mmCIF file of C-alpha atoms and ligand atoms in Angstrom:
data_model
loop_
_atom_site.group_PDB
_atom_site.id
_atom_site.type_symbol
_atom_site.label_atom_id
_atom_site.label_comp_id
_atom_site.label_asym_id
_atom_site.label_seq_id
_atom_site.Cartn_x
_atom_site.Cartn_y
_atom_site.Cartn_z
ATOM 1 C CA UNK A 1 13.641 -3.586 -7.006
ATOM 2 C CA UNK A 2 15.763 -2.268 -4.164
ATOM 3 C CA UNK A 3 14.544 0.833 -2.461
ATOM 4 C CA UNK A 4 16.452 4.031 -3.321
ATOM 5 C CA UNK A 5 19.603 3.853 -1.209
ATOM 6 C CA UNK A 6 19.055 7.175 0.521
ATOM 7 C CA UNK A 7 15.394 6.383 1.220
ATOM 8 C CA UNK A 8 14.071 4.414 4.133
ATOM 9 C CA UNK A 9 11.836 1.512 3.133
ATOM 10 C CA UNK A 10 8.153 1.855 4.034
ATOM 11 C CA UNK A 11 7.849 1.440 7.792
ATOM 12 C CA UNK A 12 5.164 1.640 10.422
ATOM 13 C CA UNK A 13 5.506 4.879 12.393
ATOM 14 C CA UNK A 14 4.667 3.023 15.631
ATOM 15 C CA UNK A 15 3.206 -0.305 16.570
ATOM 16 C CA UNK A 16 -0.216 1.371 16.739
ATOM 17 C CA UNK A 17 -0.009 3.037 13.313
ATOM 18 C CA UNK A 18 -2.131 1.365 10.645
ATOM 19 C CA UNK A 19 -0.322 2.830 7.648
ATOM 20 C CA UNK A 20 3.267 2.608 6.455
ATOM 21 C CA UNK A 21 4.590 5.899 5.128
ATOM 22 C CA UNK A 22 5.490 5.968 1.433
ATOM 23 C CA UNK A 23 8.262 8.316 0.303
ATOM 24 C CA UNK A 24 8.710 10.071 -3.023
ATOM 25 C CA UNK A 25 11.573 8.544 -5.024
ATOM 26 C CA UNK A 26 11.775 11.460 -7.450
ATOM 27 C CA UNK A 27 15.251 12.369 -8.709
ATOM 28 C CA UNK A 28 14.474 16.094 -8.878
ATOM 29 C CA UNK A 29 11.809 18.018 -7.036
ATOM 30 C CA UNK A 30 8.368 17.841 -8.616
ATOM 31 C CA UNK A 31 5.845 20.667 -8.583
ATOM 32 C CA UNK A 32 2.105 20.038 -8.555
ATOM 33 C CA UNK A 33 0.118 23.051 -9.642
ATOM 34 C CA UNK A 34 -3.466 23.520 -8.421
ATOM 35 C CA UNK A 35 -5.673 20.961 -10.158
ATOM 36 C CA UNK A 36 -2.661 19.002 -11.446
ATOM 37 C CA UNK A 37 -2.141 15.256 -10.909
ATOM 38 C CA UNK A 38 1.044 13.208 -11.212
ATOM 39 C CA UNK A 39 2.117 9.619 -10.646
ATOM 40 C CA UNK A 40 4.925 9.782 -8.089
ATOM 41 C CA UNK A 41 7.391 6.866 -7.947
ATOM 42 C CA UNK A 42 8.200 5.314 -4.580
ATOM 43 C CA UNK A 43 11.371 3.443 -5.592
ATOM 44 C CA UNK A 44 10.241 0.003 -4.447
ATOM 45 C CA UNK A 45 8.405 -3.090 -5.627
ATOM 46 C CA UNK A 46 7.138 -5.901 -3.439
ATOM 47 C CA UNK A 47 5.650 -9.358 -3.413
ATOM 48 C CA UNK A 48 2.636 -10.246 -1.291
ATOM 49 C CA UNK A 49 1.103 -13.621 -0.545
ATOM 50 C CA UNK A 50 -2.031 -14.370 -2.600
ATOM 51 C CA UNK A 51 -5.084 -13.283 -0.582
ATOM 52 C CA UNK A 52 -3.611 -9.902 0.349
ATOM 53 C CA UNK A 53 -3.739 -6.450 -1.221
ATOM 54 C CA UNK A 54 -2.106 -3.142 -0.401
ATOM 55 C CA UNK A 55 -4.148 0.055 -0.196
ATOM 56 C CA UNK A 56 -2.585 3.446 -0.797
ATOM 57 C CA UNK A 57 -4.214 6.192 1.173
ATOM 58 C CA UNK A 58 -3.747 9.941 1.575
ATOM 59 C CA UNK A 59 -1.903 11.496 4.508
ATOM 60 C CA UNK A 60 -4.377 13.668 6.381
ATOM 61 C CA UNK A 61 -1.766 16.364 7.112
ATOM 62 C CA UNK A 62 -1.044 16.910 3.412
ATOM 63 C CA UNK A 63 -4.764 17.005 2.684
ATOM 64 C CA UNK A 64 -5.566 19.456 5.481
ATOM 65 C CA UNK A 65 -2.585 21.789 5.073
ATOM 66 C CA UNK A 66 -2.131 21.718 1.289
ATOM 67 C CA UNK A 67 -5.180 20.068 -0.313
ATOM 68 C CA UNK A 68 -2.894 17.332 -1.686
ATOM 69 C CA UNK A 69 -4.457 13.892 -1.750
ATOM 70 C CA UNK A 70 -4.397 10.493 -3.461
ATOM 71 C CA UNK A 71 -6.675 10.793 -6.487
ATOM 72 C CA UNK A 72 -7.614 7.112 -6.698
ATOM 73 C CA UNK A 73 -7.787 6.538 -2.938
ATOM 74 C CA UNK A 74 -7.552 3.884 -1.896
ATOM 75 C CA UNK A 75 -5.134 2.879 -4.640
ATOM 76 C CA UNK A 76 -5.074 -0.888 -5.019
ATOM 77 C CA UNK A 77 -1.832 -2.851 -5.323
ATOM 78 C CA UNK A 78 -2.608 -6.407 -6.401
ATOM 79 C CA UNK A 79 -0.746 -9.338 -4.887
ATOM 80 C CA UNK A 80 0.539 -10.341 -8.322
ATOM 81 C CA UNK A 81 1.853 -6.859 -9.195
ATOM 82 C CA UNK A 82 5.646 -6.785 -9.497
ATOM 83 C CA UNK A 83 6.194 -3.253 -10.758
ATOM 84 C CA UNK A 84 7.208 -0.164 -8.862
ATOM 85 C CA UNK A 85 4.516 1.077 -6.500
ATOM 86 C CA UNK A 86 3.280 4.493 -7.602
ATOM 87 C CA UNK A 87 1.263 7.153 -5.798
ATOM 88 C CA UNK A 88 -1.219 9.173 -7.856
ATOM 89 C CA UNK A 89 -1.286 12.570 -6.194
ATOM 90 C CA UNK A 90 -3.558 15.497 -7.035
ATOM 91 C CA UNK A 91 -3.323 19.039 -5.792
ATOM 92 C CA UNK A 92 -6.824 20.183 -4.841
ATOM 93 C CA UNK A 93 -5.415 23.201 -3.030
ATOM 94 C CA UNK A 94 -5.001 26.721 -4.400
ATOM 95 C CA UNK A 95 -1.188 26.910 -4.188
ATOM 96 C CA UNK A 96 1.545 24.987 -6.056
ATOM 97 C CA UNK A 97 2.933 22.121 -3.958
ATOM 98 C CA UNK A 98 6.521 20.909 -4.264
ATOM 99 C CA UNK A 99 7.528 17.296 -3.615
ATOM 100 C CA UNK A 100 11.156 16.592 -2.750
ATOM 101 C CA UNK A 101 12.934 13.251 -2.820
ATOM 102 C CA UNK A 102 12.227 11.395 0.429
ATOM 103 C CA UNK A 103 9.063 13.332 1.308
ATOM 104 C CA UNK A 104 6.358 11.221 2.872
ATOM 105 C CA UNK A 105 3.536 11.499 0.343
ATOM 106 C CA UNK A 106 1.036 8.775 1.257
ATOM 107 C CA UNK A 107 0.555 5.745 3.456
ATOM 108 C CA UNK A 108 0.035 2.088 2.667
ATOM 109 C CA UNK A 109 -1.935 -0.608 4.463
ATOM 110 C CA UNK A 110 -1.634 -4.338 3.723
ATOM 111 C CA UNK A 111 -5.022 -6.017 4.020
ATOM 112 C CA UNK A 112 -6.388 -9.514 3.761
ATOM 113 C CA UNK A 113 -8.827 -9.692 0.894
ATOM 114 C CA UNK A 114 -12.034 -11.637 0.417
ATOM 115 C CA UNK A 115 -12.562 -12.985 -3.081
ATOM 116 C CA UNK A 116 -16.260 -13.428 -3.909
ATOM 117 C CA UNK A 117 -17.684 -16.341 -5.859
ATOM 118 C CA UNK A 118 -20.818 -15.200 -7.738
ATOM 119 C CA UNK A 119 -23.991 -17.258 -7.840
ATOM 120 C CA UNK A 120 -27.009 -16.346 -10.001
ATOM 121 C CA UNK A 121 -30.287 -16.676 -8.037
ATOM 122 C CA UNK A 122 -33.938 -15.915 -8.916
ATOM 123 C CA UNK A 123 -34.615 -13.811 -5.767
ATOM 124 C CA UNK A 124 -32.748 -12.231 -2.889
ATOM 125 C CA UNK A 125 -33.640 -12.751 0.778
ATOM 126 C CA UNK A 126 -35.745 -9.903 2.233
ATOM 127 C CA UNK A 127 -34.114 -7.507 4.711
ATOM 128 C CA UNK A 128 -35.056 -4.526 6.887
ATOM 129 C CA UNK A 129 -33.365 -2.120 4.462
ATOM 130 C CA UNK A 130 -34.669 -3.657 1.271
ATOM 131 C CA UNK A 131 -33.971 -1.331 -1.672
ATOM 132 C CA UNK A 132 -33.580 1.775 0.508
ATOM 133 C CA UNK A 133 -30.291 3.612 0.188
ATOM 134 C CA UNK A 134 -28.630 6.951 -0.501
ATOM 135 C CA UNK A 135 -29.950 8.598 2.666
ATOM 136 C CA UNK A 136 -33.492 7.187 2.661
ATOM 137 C CA UNK A 137 -33.432 7.023 6.479
ATOM 138 C CA UNK A 138 -33.370 10.848 6.745
ATOM 139 C CA UNK A 139 -31.370 13.907 5.752
ATOM 140 C CA UNK A 140 -29.374 13.989 9.026
HETATM 141 O O1 LIG B 1 -2.234 3.701 -6.571
HETATM 142 C C1 LIG B 1 -1.827 2.735 -7.247
HETATM 143 C C2 LIG B 1 -2.687 1.932 -7.992
HETATM 144 C C3 LIG B 1 -2.166 0.883 -8.725
HETATM 145 N N1 LIG B 1 -0.835 0.618 -8.712
HETATM 146 C C4 LIG B 1 -0.286 -0.526 -9.463
HETATM 147 C C5 LIG B 1 -0.446 -1.796 -8.646
HETATM 148 C C6 LIG B 1 -1.682 -2.419 -9.183
HETATM 149 O O2 LIG B 1 -1.649 -3.810 -8.982
HETATM 150 C C7 LIG B 1 -1.620 -2.005 -10.635
HETATM 151 C C8 LIG B 1 -2.946 -1.949 -11.311
HETATM 152 O O3 LIG B 1 -3.784 -1.089 -10.593
HETATM 153 P P1 LIG B 1 -5.353 -1.048 -10.854
HETATM 154 O O4 LIG B 1 -5.912 -2.436 -10.792
HETATM 155 O O5 LIG B 1 -5.963 -0.007 -9.996
HETATM 156 O O6 LIG B 1 -5.340 -0.518 -12.357
HETATM 157 P P2 LIG B 1 -6.368 -0.587 -13.519
HETATM 158 O O7 LIG B 1 -6.647 0.791 -13.921
HETATM 159 O O8 LIG B 1 -7.546 -1.461 -13.179
HETATM 160 O O9 LIG B 1 -5.473 -1.225 -14.638
HETATM 161 P P3 LIG B 1 -4.969 -2.703 -14.898
HETATM 162 O O10 LIG B 1 -5.605 -3.034 -16.193
HETATM 163 O O11 LIG B 1 -3.480 -2.587 -15.000
HETATM 164 O O12 LIG B 1 -5.395 -3.598 -13.755
HETATM 165 O O13 LIG B 1 -1.022 -0.712 -10.660
HETATM 166 C C9 LIG B 1 0.021 1.396 -7.957
HETATM 167 O O14 LIG B 1 1.233 1.156 -7.920
HETATM 168 N N2 LIG B 1 -0.500 2.425 -7.254
#
């Protein structure tokens, strides 16, 4: 699917930036009321090599200034997915938030992925941590 003609394709902001900015490909502006969630189209589809995934993450500026974040962060785009990439935004702020066409709404990282092969075993090797978790090493 070609990217919306007036929209730039996802691009790294600089060679040091981890995430590519994703833009809203909405035809009309979209309003997110406090507590509301919506799937926002990005206007593009892609094909990745097997062994990779894309992760969709919030933009910290939107989160800090407006309380708008990616509900399912990190959203997972599978290598075999051929549909339009969507961004599931939620407004956790206390004011309505308006999204215009072309707004940068999230960022995307392409990552190599490890696929596990499960093996059933009678016991697990012992370790320093053992079964301890959820803060068992202290409250601070
Ligand atoms: O933020 C997201 C999350 C998912 N997807 C697309 C790509 C992904 O490959 C597909 C399925 O996503 P996921 O595996 O998270 O969905 P599911 O709820 O497990 O449903 P499914 O049964 O379709 O796998 O939806 C997006 O475009 N954006």
